[in-house]
CSV table of C-alpha atoms in Angstrom, one decimal:
chain,number,residue,atom,x,y,z
K,1,MET,CA,104.9,106.7,73.2
K,2,THR,CA,108.4,105.8,72.7
K,3,GLY,CA,108.0,106.6,68.7
K,4,ARG,CA,104.9,106.8,66.2
K,5,SER,CA,105.9,104.0,64.4
K,6,GLN,CA,106.4,101.8,67.7
K,7,ALA,CA,103.1,102.4,69.3
K,8,SER,CA,102.0,99.1,71.0
K,9,ALA,CA,98.0,98.6,71.5
K,10,GLY,CA,98.6,99.7,75.2
K,11,ASP,CA,99.5,102.9,73.7
K,12,LEU,CA,96.2,103.0,71.2
K,13,LEU,CA,94.7,102.1,74.5
K,14,GLU,CA,96.1,105.1,76.5
K,15,LEU,CA,94.9,107.4,73.4
K,16,VAL,CA,91.1,106.2,73.5
K,17,ARG,CA,91.2,106.3,77.5
K,18,SER,CA,92.2,109.7,77.6
K,19,GLY,CA,90.3,110.8,74.8
K,20,ARG,CA,92.9,112.5,72.2
K,21,ALA,CA,91.9,109.6,69.4
K,22,THR,CA,88.8,107.8,69.9
K,23,THR,CA,88.4,106.4,65.9
K,24,ARG,CA,90.5,104.2,63.9
K,25,GLY,CA,90.9,106.9,61.5
K,26,ALA,CA,92.3,109.1,64.8
K,27,LEU,CA,94.7,106.5,65.8
K,28,GLN,CA,95.8,105.8,62.3
K,29,GLN,CA,97.0,109.7,61.9
K,30,ALA,CA,98.4,110.2,65.9
K,31,THR,CA,100.6,107.3,65.7
K,32,GLY,CA,101.3,106.9,62.2
K,33,LEU,CA,100.4,103.2,62.2
K,34,SER,CA,99.1,101.7,58.9
K,35,ARG,CA,95.2,100.9,59.0
K,36,ALA,CA,95.8,97.2,59.1
K,37,THR,CA,98.8,97.6,61.7
K,38,VAL,CA,96.1,99.8,63.9
K,39,GLY,CA,93.4,96.9,63.1
K,40,GLN,CA,95.4,94.2,64.6
K,41,ARG,CA,96.3,96.1,67.9
K,42,LEU,CA,92.7,97.4,68.4
K,43,ASP,CA,91.9,93.8,68.2
K,44,ARG,CA,93.6,92.8,70.8
K,45,LEU,CA,92.0,94.9,72.9
K,46,PHE,CA,88.5,93.9,72.2
K,47,ARG,CA,89.7,90.1,72.7
K,48,ALA,CA,90.8,90.9,75.9
K,49,GLY,CA,87.5,93.1,76.5
K,50,TRP,CA,88.9,96.6,77.2
K,51,LEU,CA,87.5,98.6,74.3
K,52,ARG,CA,84.0,98.7,72.9
K,53,GLU,CA,82.7,100.9,69.9
K,54,GLY,CA,80.3,103.3,71.0
K,55,ALA,CA,78.1,105.3,68.7
K,56,GLY,CA,79.0,106.7,64.9
K,57,GLY,CA,80.8,109.9,65.8
K,58,PRO,CA,80.2,113.0,63.2
K,59,VAL,CA,81.3,112.6,59.4
K,60,ASP,CA,84.2,114.5,58.9
K,61,SER,CA,83.9,114.8,55.0
K,62,PRO,CA,81.7,117.6,53.4
K,63,LEU,CA,80.6,114.8,50.3
K,64,GLY,CA,78.7,113.1,53.6
K,65,GLY,CA,79.8,109.5,53.9
K,66,ARG,CA,79.1,106.9,56.6
K,67,PRO,CA,80.3,108.2,60.2
K,68,SER,CA,83.1,107.3,62.0
K,69,ILE,CA,82.5,104.5,64.8
K,70,THR,CA,84.0,105.8,68.1
K,71,LEU,CA,86.2,103.5,70.3
K,72,GLU,CA,85.2,104.0,73.6
K,73,PHE,CA,87.2,102.4,77.0
K,74,ASP,CA,85.0,99.0,78.4
K,75,ASP,CA,84.3,99.8,82.3
K,76,GLU,CA,82.5,97.3,83.0
K,77,HIS,CA,84.9,94.6,82.2
K,78,ALA,CA,86.9,94.6,85.7
K,79,VAL,CA,86.1,96.3,89.5
K,80,VAL,CA,88.5,97.5,91.5
K,81,LEU,CA,88.4,97.6,95.6
K,82,ALA,CA,90.0,100.5,97.6
K,83,ALA,CA,89.9,101.3,101.4
K,84,ASP,CA,91.1,104.3,103.5
K,85,LEU,CA,92.5,104.3,106.7
K,86,ASP,CA,92.6,106.6,109.5
K,87,THR,CA,93.9,105.8,112.6
K,88,ARG,CA,90.9,104.6,114.3
K,89,HIS,CA,88.3,104.2,111.5
K,90,ALA,CA,88.3,102.9,108.2
K,91,ARG,CA,86.2,102.7,104.8
K,92,ALA,CA,86.1,100.1,101.8
K,93,ALA,CA,84.4,100.5,99.0
K,94,LEU,CA,83.8,98.3,95.3
K,95,LEU,CA,84.3,100.9,92.8
K,96,THR,CA,83.8,100.7,88.9
K,97,LEU,CA,87.0,101.2,86.6
K,98,THR,CA,85.8,104.8,86.4
K,99,GLY,CA,85.8,105.7,89.9
K,100,GLU,CA,81.8,105.0,90.2
K,101,ILE,CA,81.2,103.5,93.8
K,102,LEU,CA,79.1,100.1,93.9
K,103,ALA,CA,79.0,99.2,97.3
K,104,GLU,CA,80.4,100.9,100.4
K,105,HIS,CA,81.4,99.8,104.1
K,106,SER,CA,82.5,101.8,106.8
K,107,GLY,CA,83.7,101.1,110.4
K,108,ILE,CA,85.8,101.2,113.4
K,109,LEU,CA,89.2,99.6,112.7
K,110,VAL,CA,92.3,100.9,114.8
K,111,ILE,CA,95.6,101.3,113.2
K,112,GLU,CA,97.1,100.5,116.7
K,113,ASP,CA,96.1,96.9,116.3
K,114,GLY,CA,98.8,96.8,113.9
K,115,PRO,CA,98.9,95.4,110.3
K,116,ASP,CA,98.1,91.6,110.4
K,117,ALA,CA,94.5,92.5,112.2
K,118,VAL,CA,93.8,95.4,110.5
K,119,LEU,CA,94.6,94.1,106.9
K,120,GLY,CA,92.9,90.6,107.4
K,121,GLU,CA,89.8,92.5,108.7
K,122,LEU,CA,90.3,94.7,105.4
K,123,GLY,CA,90.1,91.1,103.3
K,124,ARG,CA,86.6,90.1,105.1
K,125,TRP,CA,85.0,93.6,104.2
K,126,PHE,CA,85.9,92.9,100.9
K,127,ALA,CA,84.7,89.5,100.8
K,128,GLU,CA,80.9,90.9,102.2
K,129,LEU,CA,81.1,94.4,99.6
K,130,LEU,CA,81.2,91.5,96.6
K,131,GLU,CA,78.8,89.8,98.3
K,132,LYS,CA,76.5,93.2,98.6
K,133,ALA,CA,77.1,94.3,95.4
K,134,GLY,CA,76.4,90.9,93.2
K,135,GLN,CA,79.6,90.7,92.0
K,136,ARG,CA,82.4,87.5,91.2
K,137,ALA,CA,86.1,88.1,93.5
K,138,GLN,CA,87.7,86.9,89.8
K,139,SER,CA,86.3,90.1,88.3
K,140,VAL,CA,88.5,92.4,90.9
K,141,CYS,CA,91.8,93.5,89.2
K,142,GLY,CA,93.3,95.3,91.6
K,143,ILE,CA,93.7,96.9,95.0
K,144,GLY,CA,94.2,100.4,96.2
K,145,LEU,CA,95.0,101.5,99.5
K,146,ALA,CA,95.3,104.4,101.5
K,147,VAL,CA,97.4,104.7,104.9
K,148,PRO,CA,97.8,107.8,106.9
K,149,GLY,CA,102.0,107.8,107.2
K,150,PRO,CA,104.5,108.2,104.1
K,151,VAL,CA,105.1,105.3,102.0
K,152,ASP,CA,107.3,104.6,99.6
K,153,SER,CA,105.8,104.0,96.2
K,154,GLU,CA,108.3,101.8,94.9
K,155,THR,CA,107.8,98.9,97.9
K,156,GLY,CA,104.3,100.2,99.1
K,157,ARG,CA,106.1,99.7,102.6
K,158,VAL,CA,105.2,103.2,105.2
K,159,VAL,CA,108.7,104.5,106.0
K,160,GLN,CA,108.7,105.6,109.9
K,161,PRO,CA,104.8,106.4,110.1
K,162,PRO,CA,104.4,108.5,113.5
K,163,MET,CA,100.5,107.7,113.5
K,164,MET,CA,101.2,103.8,112.5
K,165,PRO,CA,103.0,102.3,115.5
K,166,GLY,CA,104.0,98.3,114.3
K,167,TRP,CA,103.4,99.5,110.9
K,168,ASP,CA,107.5,100.6,109.6
K,169,GLY,CA,108.4,98.1,107.3
K,170,TYR,CA,105.5,95.7,107.3
K,171,ASP,CA,104.6,94.2,103.6
K,172,ILE,CA,101.7,95.8,103.3
K,173,ARG,CA,101.0,94.8,100.0
K,174,GLY,CA,101.8,90.8,100.3
K,175,ARG,CA,99.4,90.7,103.6
K,176,LEU,CA,96.4,92.5,101.9
K,177,ALA,CA,96.9,90.2,98.8
K,178,ARG,CA,96.6,87.3,101.1
K,179,SER,CA,94.0,88.3,102.8
K,180,PHE,CA,91.6,89.2,100.3
K,181,THR,CA,92.6,85.5,98.9
K,182,GLU,CA,91.9,83.8,101.8
K,183,HIS,CA,88.2,85.7,102.1
K,184,THR,CA,87.4,85.3,98.6
K,185,GLY,CA,88.8,82.4,97.3
K,186,ALA,CA,90.1,84.2,94.6
K,187,GLY,CA,94.0,84.2,92.9
K,188,THR,CA,96.4,87.2,94.0
K,189,VAL,CA,95.6,90.6,92.8
K,190,PRO,CA,98.3,93.8,92.8
K,191,VAL,CA,97.7,95.9,95.9
K,192,LEU,CA,99.0,100.0,95.7
K,193,VAL,CA,99.6,101.4,98.9
K,194,ASP,CA,99.9,105.4,99.0
K,195,ASN,CA,99.7,108.3,101.6
K,196,ASP,CA,96.4,109.2,102.2
K,197,ALA,CA,96.3,112.9,101.6
K,198,ASN,CA,97.7,111.8,98.2
K,199,LEU,CA,95.0,109.9,97.5
K,200,MET,CA,92.3,112.2,98.4
K,201,ALA,CA,94.4,115.3,96.3
K,202,TYR,CA,94.3,112.5,93.3
K,203,GLY,CA,90.5,112.1,93.6
K,204,GLU,CA,89.8,115.2,93.8
K,205,GLN,CA,91.5,116.8,91.2
K,206,ARG,CA,90.7,114.1,89.0
K,207,THR,CA,86.8,114.6,89.0
K,208,GLY,CA,86.7,118.1,90.0
K,209,TYR,CA,89.5,120.3,89.0
K,210,ALA,CA,91.2,118.0,85.7
K,211,ASP,CA,92.7,121.4,84.2
K,212,CYS,CA,94.2,122.3,87.1
K,213,SER,CA,98.2,121.4,86.8
K,214,ALA,CA,99.1,122.1,90.4
K,215,PHE,CA,96.8,121.1,93.0
K,216,VAL,CA,97.2,120.9,97.1
K,217,LEU,CA,95.0,119.3,99.3
K,218,VAL,CA,95.6,119.1,103.1
K,219,LYS,CA,93.7,117.1,105.6
K,220,VAL,CA,93.2,118.1,109.0
K,221,SER,CA,91.9,115.1,110.7
K,222,THR,CA,93.8,113.1,113.9
K,223,GLY,CA,97.0,114.5,112.3
K,224,ILE,CA,98.1,117.0,109.1
K,225,GLY,CA,99.5,116.0,106.0
K,226,ALA,CA,99.3,117.4,102.6
K,227,GLY,CA,98.8,115.4,99.0
K,228,VAL,CA,100.5,117.6,95.9
K,229,VAL,CA,99.2,116.3,92.2
K,230,VAL,CA,101.0,118.3,89.8
K,231,ASP,CA,100.4,117.8,85.6
K,232,GLY,CA,98.2,115.2,87.0
K,233,SER,CA,100.5,113.0,88.3
K,234,ILE,CA,100.9,112.9,92.4
K,235,TYR,CA,104.2,114.4,93.2
K,236,ARG,CA,105.7,112.1,96.1
K,237,GLY,CA,109.2,113.2,96.4
K,238,ILE,CA,111.9,111.0,97.0
K,239,ASP,CA,111.0,108.3,98.7
K,240,GLY,CA,107.2,109.2,99.7
K,241,GLY,CA,108.0,112.2,102.2
K,242,ALA,CA,106.4,115.0,99.9
K,243,GLY,CA,103.2,116.5,101.7
K,244,ASP,CA,104.1,115.9,105.4
K,245,ILE,CA,103.7,119.2,106.4
K,246,GLY,CA,102.7,118.6,110.3
K,247,HIS,CA,106.0,117.7,111.2
K,248,ILE,CA,107.1,121.4,110.1
K,249,ARG,CA,107.9,123.4,113.2
K,250,VAL,CA,105.8,126.1,114.4
K,251,GLY,CA,108.0,127.1,117.6
K,252,ALA,CA,105.6,126.1,120.2
K,253,GLU,CA,106.4,123.1,122.8
K,254,ALA,CA,103.9,120.7,122.2
K,255,LEU,CA,105.2,116.8,122.0
K,256,CYS,CA,104.1,115.6,119.0
K,257,ARG,CA,103.5,112.0,118.2
K,258,CYS,CA,106.9,112.1,116.2
K,259,GLY,CA,108.9,112.4,119.3
K,260,SER,CA,109.5,116.3,117.9
K,261,TYR,CA,108.5,119.2,120.0
K,262,GLY,CA,106.7,122.1,118.6
K,263,CYS,CA,105.0,120.3,115.6
K,264,LEU,CA,102.3,122.0,113.1
K,265,ALA,CA,100.1,118.5,114.1
K,266,ALA,CA,100.6,119.1,117.6
K,267,VAL,CA,98.7,122.1,118.1
K,268,ALA,CA,97.2,122.4,115.0
K,269,SER,CA,95.3,119.1,114.3
K,270,GLY,CA,92.4,117.6,115.2
K,271,GLY,CA,94.0,115.6,117.9
K,272,ALA,CA,95.4,118.5,119.3
K,273,VAL,CA,92.1,120.5,119.0
K,274,ALA,CA,90.3,117.3,121.0
K,275,ARG,CA,93.0,117.7,123.7
K,276,ARG,CA,92.8,121.4,124.7
K,277,LEU,CA,89.1,121.1,124.8
K,278,ALA,CA,89.1,117.6,127.3
K,279,GLU,CA,91.4,119.7,129.3
K,280,ALA,CA,88.6,122.2,129.2
K,281,GLY,CA,85.8,119.8,130.1
K,282,VAL,CA,84.5,119.5,127.0
K,283,PRO,CA,84.5,115.5,126.3
K,284,ALA,CA,86.3,115.1,122.8
K,285,ALA,CA,89.1,112.3,122.0
K,286,SER,CA,89.6,112.5,118.2
K,287,GLY,CA,89.5,114.5,115.4
K,288,SER,CA,85.8,113.2,114.9
K,289,ASP,CA,84.6,114.2,117.8
K,290,VAL,CA,85.8,117.8,116.9
K,291,ARG,CA,84.0,117.4,114.0
K,292,ASP,CA,80.8,116.5,115.7
K,293,LEU,CA,81.1,119.5,118.2
K,294,LEU,CA,81.8,122.0,114.8
K,295,ALA,CA,78.8,120.7,113.3
K,296,ALA,CA,76.7,121.2,116.5
K,297,GLY,CA,78.1,124.7,116.8
K,298,HIS,CA,79.7,124.6,120.1
K,299,PRO,CA,81.4,128.0,120.6
K,300,GLU,CA,85.1,126.8,122.2
K,301,ALA,CA,85.3,124.1,119.8
K,302,VAL,CA,84.6,126.7,117.0
K,303,GLY,CA,86.9,129.3,118.3
K,304,LEU,CA,90.0,126.5,118.6
K,305,ALA,CA,89.2,125.4,115.1
K,306,ARG,CA,89.4,129.0,114.0
K,307,GLU,CA,92.8,129.4,116.1
K,308,ALA,CA,94.1,126.0,114.3
K,309,GLY,CA,93.2,127.8,110.8
K,310,ARG,CA,95.2,130.3,111.7
K,311,GLN,CA,98.7,128.3,112.7
K,312,VAL,CA,98.1,126.3,109.9
K,313,GLY,CA,97.4,128.9,107.6
K,314,ASP,CA,100.6,130.8,108.7
K,315,VAL,CA,102.4,127.3,107.3
K,316,LEU,CA,100.5,127.5,104.0
K,317,ALA,CA,101.6,130.6,103.3
K,318,THR,CA,105.1,129.2,102.3
K,319,VAL,CA,103.7,126.3,100.8
K,320,VAL,CA,101.5,128.3,98.0
K,321,THR,CA,104.5,130.2,97.5
K,322,LEU,CA,107.0,127.8,96.9
K,323,LEU,CA,104.5,125.6,94.7
K,324,ASN,CA,102.2,128.2,93.2
K,325,PRO,CA,98.6,126.1,93.2
K,326,GLY,CA,95.6,127.0,91.3
K,327,VAL,CA,93.7,125.1,94.0
K,328,LEU,CA,94.2,124.7,97.7
K,329,MET,CA,91.9,122.6,99.0
K,330,ILE,CA,90.9,121.8,102.8
K,331,ALA,CA,89.5,118.4,103.7
K,332,GLY,CA,89.3,116.2,106.7
K,333,ASP,CA,87.7,116.4,110.3
K,334,LEU,CA,88.6,120.1,110.7
K,335,ALA,CA,87.5,121.6,107.6
K,336,GLY,CA,84.2,123.7,108.1
K,337,THR,CA,83.8,127.1,108.1
K,338,ALA,CA,85.4,128.1,111.2
K,339,PHE,CA,89.1,126.4,110.4
K,340,LEU,CA,88.8,127.8,106.7
K,341,THR,CA,88.3,131.3,108.1
K,342,GLY,CA,91.6,131.2,109.9
K,343,VAL,CA,93.4,129.6,107.3
K,344,ARG,CA,92.5,132.5,104.7
K,345,GLU,CA,93.2,135.1,107.4
K,346,LEU,CA,96.7,133.9,107.7
K,347,LEU,CA,97.5,132.9,104.2
K,348,TYR,CA,96.3,136.0,102.4
K,349,GLN,CA,98.4,138.1,105.3
K,350,ARG,CA,101.6,136.1,104.7
K,351,ALA,CA,101.5,135.2,101.6
K,352,LEU,CA,102.9,137.2,98.4
K,353,PRO,CA,99.5,138.7,96.0
K,354,ARG,CA,100.9,137.7,93.1
K,355,SER,CA,100.9,134.1,94.8
K,356,THR,CA,97.2,134.4,95.6
K,357,ALA,CA,96.3,136.1,92.8
K,358,HIS,CA,94.8,133.2,90.8
K,359,LEU,CA,94.2,131.1,93.7
K,360,ASP,CA,90.8,128.9,94.8
K,361,VAL,CA,90.9,127.9,98.5
K,362,VAL,CA,87.9,125.6,98.7
K,363,THR,CA,86.7,122.5,100.8
K,364,SER,CA,86.6,118.8,99.8
K,365,ARG,CA,83.9,117.6,97.3
K,366,LEU,CA,84.2,114.6,97.6
K,367,GLY,CA,84.5,114.1,101.3
K,368,GLU,CA,84.8,110.9,103.1
K,369,ARG,CA,85.2,109.1,99.8
K,370,ALA,CA,88.5,111.2,98.6
K,371,GLY,CA,90.7,108.9,99.4
K,372,LEU,CA,88.1,105.8,98.0
K,373,VAL,CA,88.2,107.2,94.7
K,374,GLY,CA,91.8,108.1,94.3
K,375,ALA,CA,92.9,105.0,96.0
K,376,GLY,CA,90.5,103.4,93.0
K,377,ALA,CA,92.0,105.8,90.2
K,378,LEU,CA,95.3,104.9,90.8
K,379,VAL,CA,95.1,101.1,90.6
K,380,VAL,CA,93.1,101.4,86.9
K,381,GLU,CA,95.9,104.3,85.9
K,382,TYR,CA,98.6,101.2,87.1
K,383,LEU,CA,97.2,98.4,85.2
K,384,TYR,CA,96.4,100.5,82.2
K,385,ALA,CA,99.1,102.4,81.6
K,386,PRO,CA,100.8,101.3,78.0
K,387,GLN,CA,104.0,99.8,79.1
K,388,ARG,CA,102.0,97.6,82.3
K,389,ALA,CA,98.9,97.1,79.2
K,390,GLU,CA,101.0,95.7,77.0
K,391,GLU,CA,102.7,93.0,79.5
K,392,ARG,CA,99.1,92.0,80.9
K,393,LEU,CA,97.8,91.3,77.2
K,394,LEU,CA,100.9,89.3,76.7
K,395,ALA,CA,100.2,87.5,79.9
K,396,MET,CA,96.2,87.4,79.1
K,397,GLY,CA,98.1,85.5,75.8
K,398,VAL,CA,96.1,88.0,73.3
C-alpha cells in the first residue's frame, strides 16, 4: 500500500485475499482508516460481488461478546479461461478464481500452423468449455495463455522463439481476444501471455510450495526451459528471457532448432532423445513418444533418459549455485525416475554442498495441468491487484 491513510478498496481486497486481515476491525488496524471509511470501501467490494461475509470469527475480548464477521473473497462471481500450448499439442480449461478446474479439453494443435490458425481454434475450444460447464461467456473475466517461447510480458508478444516459427512479434493478445469474441459473442476480455515454464512454476509454487521463497521448475519436453519464482513472483529478466537454459552451450556439436550448435536442448531434450531413439530404429518422433516408451520401461529409452538427466544436471549445478532455491522441480515428458536419477547424480556431484544442503529435488505435483493453473492464477493476480482492482471498480461505477 502507498500509505496507511490512502488505502483504497483494492488495498482492502488484497488484505482479505491474502488472509492478512479478514475482519472489519483487522482492516482498520492494518490500514489506519476509520470504521466509516472501511465500511464505505467494503461496500464497493460487496456491490461488485467480489467480497462476501463468512462465518463469525473467534471473540477477541476476554469479556465475550459477538464474534467478528469474517470477510472472504467471493470466487464465484467470475471464471477464467486458460490454455497451455506445446509444439504439437494443447490443453485448455475453464477455472474458478481460486484455480479449481471446471472443464478441460486437450487435443492436437500444431504450433507451426501459425498463430492465426492456432489462436482461432483456441477460441472454439473456449466456447465448448463454457457450454460444457454451463457457464455464460459474460462471466469470463480474463484469459491466460502459456506458450513454449520467451515472452515480453509488457506486450504479450513472443521474442525470437526457436520453437514457434511465424509467431515472432505477433499480436497474440489481440488475436486471442478476437477469437474468444467471435466464438462466444461476449465482449473483449484481458488476455495475458507468458512462457510455459514460467506459468508451470507459478502454478506449482502457489499450490504446493507457497512458503518457498526461491523456487525453480525445469520443463524437459520437446525443448528445455526453466521457470523461476522468487518471493511469490515470476522472475522474467529484462525482456522475458530468464530461464531459457535449453540454449546454454554444453560443448556438443548437435545442431539446435535455434540455429546454434551444442545447445543443451539439442542433446538432452525430449526431442533430442526421440531423435536418438529413431536413429537406433525405435519409433519415436517427439518427447511425448519418449514419455510413452519410458512408461513402458523400454530399456534404450531409459538409458538415454538417464544420460539426458546427467547433462541437464550438470547445467543445473550452476543454476542452483546461482539462485540457491529451496525447491528444484523437474517437469515435462522426461520427468520420470531415469531422468531424475541422472539429474541428481550430476547435480550433487558438481554443486557446492552448501547450495544443495536445503534443496528438495522433486517432480511435478500438478502434472499436465500446471501450466493451466499458473495461467489462471496469473490472470487473477493481475485483475485483482490493488491498483487494477480500483480501476475496474471505477469502470463498473461502484
